[in-house]
């Protein structure tokens, strides 16, 4: 879709495309994403996986020094048919964030739709709140606020070779740009070779073996071809336990078998 035919846009960073973001996006034809640097729930273009609306990206560094007047002028130039701007109650913009919704209403002489604060169970829905829940391992709240299950993707990397021999086979992933949940073990689903499988995923410093940081997924109930390449997705369903240091591999193995049983129960009903 060409930007010069777009009549309505929603504006924000939209990291995560959470339930409040969706309420704005539903009211607009296209999404203007102000991209910042940092740990993300949906890095860069990956936001487009969670909306059917066309997304236009402005890097924050490129627009941060614009005055509110210059920012609105830029929008009018980039979207010459623009008739409606949709923002949330707390939208701020322009150099040093001097512009708010009333400044926007003054500067943009067509329609400005302001969405009132959206909450979930008394919690104001924001990307920073979701990031905080990730740091706490509270996947249930993360998923409620996102209105979907939290997902990351990465490339397969080779592991130490201990898993397959002495524990359980795992796919080791290199994940960049995403904010990861707190260290521990999770009930997950993993997409490999275009298909979703139930899985348990460990992420954290492997205190029991080499001490290095790893994101590892064990696919449940399937003898997978483990030399799979390409993008692998992990979808977080529930937190199982914290990362632990075990004195022996045998103890870790017993714990992993327990994790698998807990994971299977938590994933009942999913395919
Ligand atoms: C379900 C599961 C739980 C795990 N829990 C821990 C843990 O609590 N502590 C730890 O040091 N490593 C844990 N690991 C990681 C293992 O240490 C790791 O799989 C092992 O070092 C083999 O690594 P490799 O795949 O590089 O060979 C876990 C792995 C899985 C699959
Ligand atoms: N809880 C909410 N209720 C209503 N609008 C919101 C809410 N959270 C964000 N918005 C709006 O969504 C747009 C994107 O905001 P952004 O700053 O990316 O969201 P967040 O606060 O989640 O980081 C902005 O217009 C913002 O005002």
Short mmCIF file of C-alpha atoms in Angstrom, two decimals, residues 30-250:
data_model
loop_
_atom_site.label_atom_id
_atom_site.label_comp_id
_atom_site.label_asym_id
_atom_site.label_seq_id
_atom_site.Cartn_x
_atom_site.Cartn_y
_atom_site.Cartn_z
CA UNK A 30 -1.73 1.88 8.79
CA UNK A 31 0.80 1.89 11.61
CA UNK A 32 3.64 4.38 12.07
CA UNK A 33 6.26 2.64 14.20
CA UNK A 34 8.81 4.75 16.04
CA UNK A 35 11.68 2.35 16.39
CA UNK A 36 14.11 2.70 19.31
CA UNK A 37 17.22 0.75 20.23
CA UNK A 38 17.07 -1.77 23.02
CA UNK A 39 15.77 -5.15 24.11
CA UNK A 40 12.60 -5.88 22.27
CA UNK A 41 9.44 -7.90 22.53
CA UNK A 42 9.10 -7.64 18.73
CA UNK A 43 12.39 -6.43 17.19
CA UNK A 44 12.11 -4.20 14.12
CA UNK A 45 10.01 -5.56 11.28
CA UNK A 46 8.88 -8.52 13.42
CA UNK A 47 6.04 -6.31 14.61
CA UNK A 48 4.52 -6.92 11.17
CA UNK A 49 3.92 -10.58 12.11
CA UNK A 50 1.26 -9.44 14.59
CA UNK A 51 -0.79 -7.07 12.44
CA UNK A 52 -2.22 -7.17 8.94
CA UNK A 53 -1.97 -3.38 8.62
CA UNK A 54 0.95 -1.88 6.68
CA UNK A 55 3.72 -0.59 8.96
CA UNK A 56 5.96 2.42 8.27
CA UNK A 57 9.10 2.71 10.35
CA UNK A 58 10.71 5.91 11.64
CA UNK A 59 13.89 5.46 13.60
CA UNK A 60 13.71 7.39 16.87
CA UNK A 61 17.22 8.80 16.34
CA UNK A 62 16.07 10.38 13.06
CA UNK A 63 13.03 12.13 14.53
CA UNK A 64 14.06 12.80 18.14
CA UNK A 65 15.29 16.33 17.42
CA UNK A 66 12.13 17.42 15.54
CA UNK A 67 9.85 19.95 17.20
CA UNK A 68 6.18 18.90 17.50
CA UNK A 69 5.39 21.21 14.55
CA UNK A 70 8.13 19.64 12.41
CA UNK A 71 6.99 16.13 13.35
CA UNK A 72 3.36 16.78 12.36
CA UNK A 73 4.58 18.47 9.14
CA UNK A 74 6.64 15.36 8.38
CA UNK A 75 3.59 13.11 8.85
CA UNK A 76 1.54 15.35 6.54
CA UNK A 77 4.30 15.23 3.95
CA UNK A 78 4.82 11.46 4.18
CA UNK A 79 1.05 10.76 4.21
CA UNK A 80 -0.45 13.49 1.98
CA UNK A 81 -3.98 12.02 2.17
CA UNK A 82 -3.92 11.85 5.98
CA UNK A 83 -7.26 12.62 7.66
CA UNK A 84 -7.02 10.83 10.99
CA UNK A 85 -4.32 10.15 13.60
CA UNK A 86 -4.94 7.58 16.34
CA UNK A 87 -2.89 7.78 19.55
CA UNK A 88 -3.20 6.68 23.14
CA UNK A 89 -3.95 8.83 26.19
CA UNK A 90 -0.24 9.08 27.09
CA UNK A 91 1.20 9.71 23.62
CA UNK A 92 4.12 12.11 23.64
CA UNK A 93 6.27 13.28 20.77
CA UNK A 94 8.73 15.84 19.50
CA UNK A 95 12.05 17.04 20.87
CA UNK A 96 12.33 16.19 24.59
CA UNK A 97 8.78 14.80 24.37
CA UNK A 98 7.28 18.28 24.68
CA UNK A 99 4.26 17.32 22.58
CA UNK A 100 1.29 15.50 24.10
CA UNK A 101 -2.22 14.67 22.85
CA UNK A 102 -3.46 18.24 23.24
CA UNK A 103 -0.46 19.61 21.31
CA UNK A 104 -1.17 17.03 18.60
CA UNK A 105 -4.83 18.09 18.46
CA UNK A 106 -3.76 21.74 18.11
CA UNK A 107 -1.23 21.03 15.37
CA UNK A 108 -3.13 18.48 13.27
CA UNK A 109 -6.23 20.14 11.92
CA UNK A 110 -8.09 17.00 10.92
CA UNK A 111 -9.27 14.20 13.22
CA UNK A 112 -7.24 13.05 16.24
CA UNK A 113 -8.63 9.97 18.01
CA UNK A 114 -7.38 9.55 21.57
CA UNK A 115 -7.78 6.07 23.04
CA UNK A 116 -8.33 6.15 26.82
CA UNK A 117 -6.06 4.10 29.09
CA UNK A 118 -6.46 0.35 28.53
CA UNK A 119 -5.91 -1.89 31.53
CA UNK A 120 -5.89 -5.62 32.18
CA UNK A 121 -7.13 -6.67 35.60
CA UNK A 122 -6.24 -3.23 36.98
CA UNK A 123 -2.77 -3.15 35.34
CA UNK A 124 -2.09 -0.45 32.75
CA UNK A 125 -0.96 -2.22 29.59
CA UNK A 126 2.49 -1.06 28.42
CA UNK A 127 5.55 -2.62 26.79
CA UNK A 128 7.64 -1.71 29.85
CA UNK A 129 5.19 -3.57 32.12
CA UNK A 130 5.46 -6.66 29.92
CA UNK A 131 9.27 -6.41 30.01
CA UNK A 132 9.10 -6.26 33.81
CA UNK A 133 6.91 -9.39 33.91
CA UNK A 134 9.47 -11.12 31.63
CA UNK A 135 12.21 -10.22 34.11
CA UNK A 136 10.08 -11.80 36.85
CA UNK A 137 9.32 -14.92 34.77
CA UNK A 138 5.60 -14.12 34.99
CA UNK A 139 4.76 -15.57 31.58
CA UNK A 140 1.07 -15.74 32.42
CA UNK A 141 0.82 -11.94 32.77
CA UNK A 142 3.13 -11.40 29.78
CA UNK A 143 0.77 -13.47 27.65
CA UNK A 144 -2.38 -11.82 29.02
CA UNK A 145 -1.05 -8.34 28.24
CA UNK A 146 0.14 -9.39 24.79
CA UNK A 147 -3.14 -11.14 24.02
CA UNK A 148 -1.04 -14.00 22.63
CA UNK A 149 1.88 -16.17 23.68
CA UNK A 150 5.30 -14.50 23.86
CA UNK A 151 7.56 -15.66 21.01
CA UNK A 152 11.24 -15.36 20.17
CA UNK A 153 13.18 -16.66 17.21
CA UNK A 154 16.77 -17.57 16.59
CA UNK A 155 19.25 -19.59 14.63
CA UNK A 156 20.46 -23.01 15.62
CA UNK A 157 24.01 -23.15 16.96
CA UNK A 158 26.02 -26.19 17.98
CA UNK A 159 26.06 -27.12 21.66
CA UNK A 160 28.61 -28.88 23.88
CA UNK A 161 27.43 -32.30 22.76
CA UNK A 162 26.61 -33.28 26.36
CA UNK A 163 22.85 -33.08 25.99
CA UNK A 164 22.38 -35.81 23.43
CA UNK A 165 24.91 -38.15 25.11
CA UNK A 166 24.16 -37.70 28.80
CA UNK A 167 20.92 -35.73 29.25
CA UNK A 168 18.27 -35.15 26.57
CA UNK A 169 18.81 -33.84 23.02
CA UNK A 170 18.32 -30.10 22.64
CA UNK A 171 18.29 -27.50 19.90
CA UNK A 172 20.64 -24.71 21.01
CA UNK A 173 19.61 -21.29 19.76
CA UNK A 174 21.36 -18.00 19.20
CA UNK A 175 18.77 -15.33 19.93
CA UNK A 176 19.50 -11.67 19.28
CA UNK A 177 17.58 -8.42 19.86
CA UNK A 178 14.80 -10.02 21.93
CA UNK A 179 14.35 -9.49 25.61
CA UNK A 180 14.49 -12.96 27.13
CA UNK A 181 12.43 -14.07 30.11
CA UNK A 182 14.23 -14.60 33.39
CA UNK A 183 16.58 -17.59 33.61
CA UNK A 184 14.87 -20.93 34.11
CA UNK A 185 12.85 -23.69 32.50
CA UNK A 186 9.62 -23.08 30.58
CA UNK A 187 6.79 -25.06 28.97
CA UNK A 188 6.99 -23.98 25.35
CA UNK A 189 6.11 -24.81 21.79
CA UNK A 190 8.88 -24.76 19.21
CA UNK A 191 8.52 -24.24 15.47
CA UNK A 192 11.06 -26.19 13.48
CA UNK A 193 10.95 -26.79 9.75
CA UNK A 194 7.57 -25.04 9.52
CA UNK A 195 5.90 -27.26 12.18
CA UNK A 196 5.06 -26.56 15.85
CA UNK A 197 6.06 -29.10 18.51
CA UNK A 198 5.49 -29.20 22.25
CA UNK A 199 8.75 -28.56 24.07
CA UNK A 200 10.51 -27.57 27.26
CA UNK A 201 13.04 -24.76 27.01
CA UNK A 202 15.93 -23.89 29.30
CA UNK A 203 17.48 -20.47 29.21
CA UNK A 204 20.26 -19.16 31.38
CA UNK A 205 23.84 -19.75 32.46
CA UNK A 206 24.48 -23.49 32.54
CA UNK A 207 25.86 -23.51 36.06
CA UNK A 208 25.99 -27.32 36.05
CA UNK A 209 28.14 -27.71 32.94
CA UNK A 210 30.22 -25.03 31.19
CA UNK A 211 28.71 -21.92 32.86
CA UNK A 212 27.92 -20.31 29.50
CA UNK A 213 24.62 -18.69 28.56
CA UNK A 214 22.32 -20.86 26.46
CA UNK A 215 18.81 -21.03 25.08
CA UNK A 216 18.00 -24.70 24.58
CA UNK A 217 14.83 -26.45 23.54
CA UNK A 218 13.97 -30.09 23.99
CA UNK A 219 11.18 -31.25 21.71
CA UNK A 220 8.71 -33.53 23.50
CA UNK A 221 7.49 -36.89 22.20
CA UNK A 222 9.31 -36.61 18.88
CA UNK A 223 12.56 -38.01 17.61
CA UNK A 224 13.46 -34.93 15.61
CA UNK A 225 16.05 -34.69 12.94
CA UNK A 226 18.40 -32.55 15.03
CA UNK A 227 20.54 -31.28 12.18
CA UNK A 228 17.80 -28.84 11.23
CA UNK A 229 18.80 -25.40 10.01
CA UNK A 230 16.85 -22.19 9.46
CA UNK A 231 14.85 -20.01 11.77
CA UNK A 232 13.47 -21.63 14.91
CA UNK A 233 10.64 -20.05 16.95
CA UNK A 234 9.99 -20.64 20.64
CA UNK A 235 6.61 -19.73 22.14
CA UNK A 236 6.44 -19.41 25.94
CA UNK A 237 3.42 -20.93 27.69
CA UNK A 238 4.39 -21.20 31.35
CA UNK A 239 7.28 -20.93 33.80
CA UNK A 240 8.31 -24.29 35.28
CA UNK A 241 11.24 -23.52 37.61
CA UNK A 242 14.34 -21.40 38.17
CA UNK A 243 17.82 -22.19 36.84
CA UNK A 244 19.73 -24.38 39.29
CA UNK A 245 23.24 -25.71 39.81
CA UNK A 246 23.38 -29.49 40.22
CA UNK A 247 26.35 -31.40 41.66
CA UNK A 248 26.15 -34.16 39.06
CA UNK A 249 24.79 -34.61 35.55
CA UNK A 250 22.71 -37.50 36.92
#
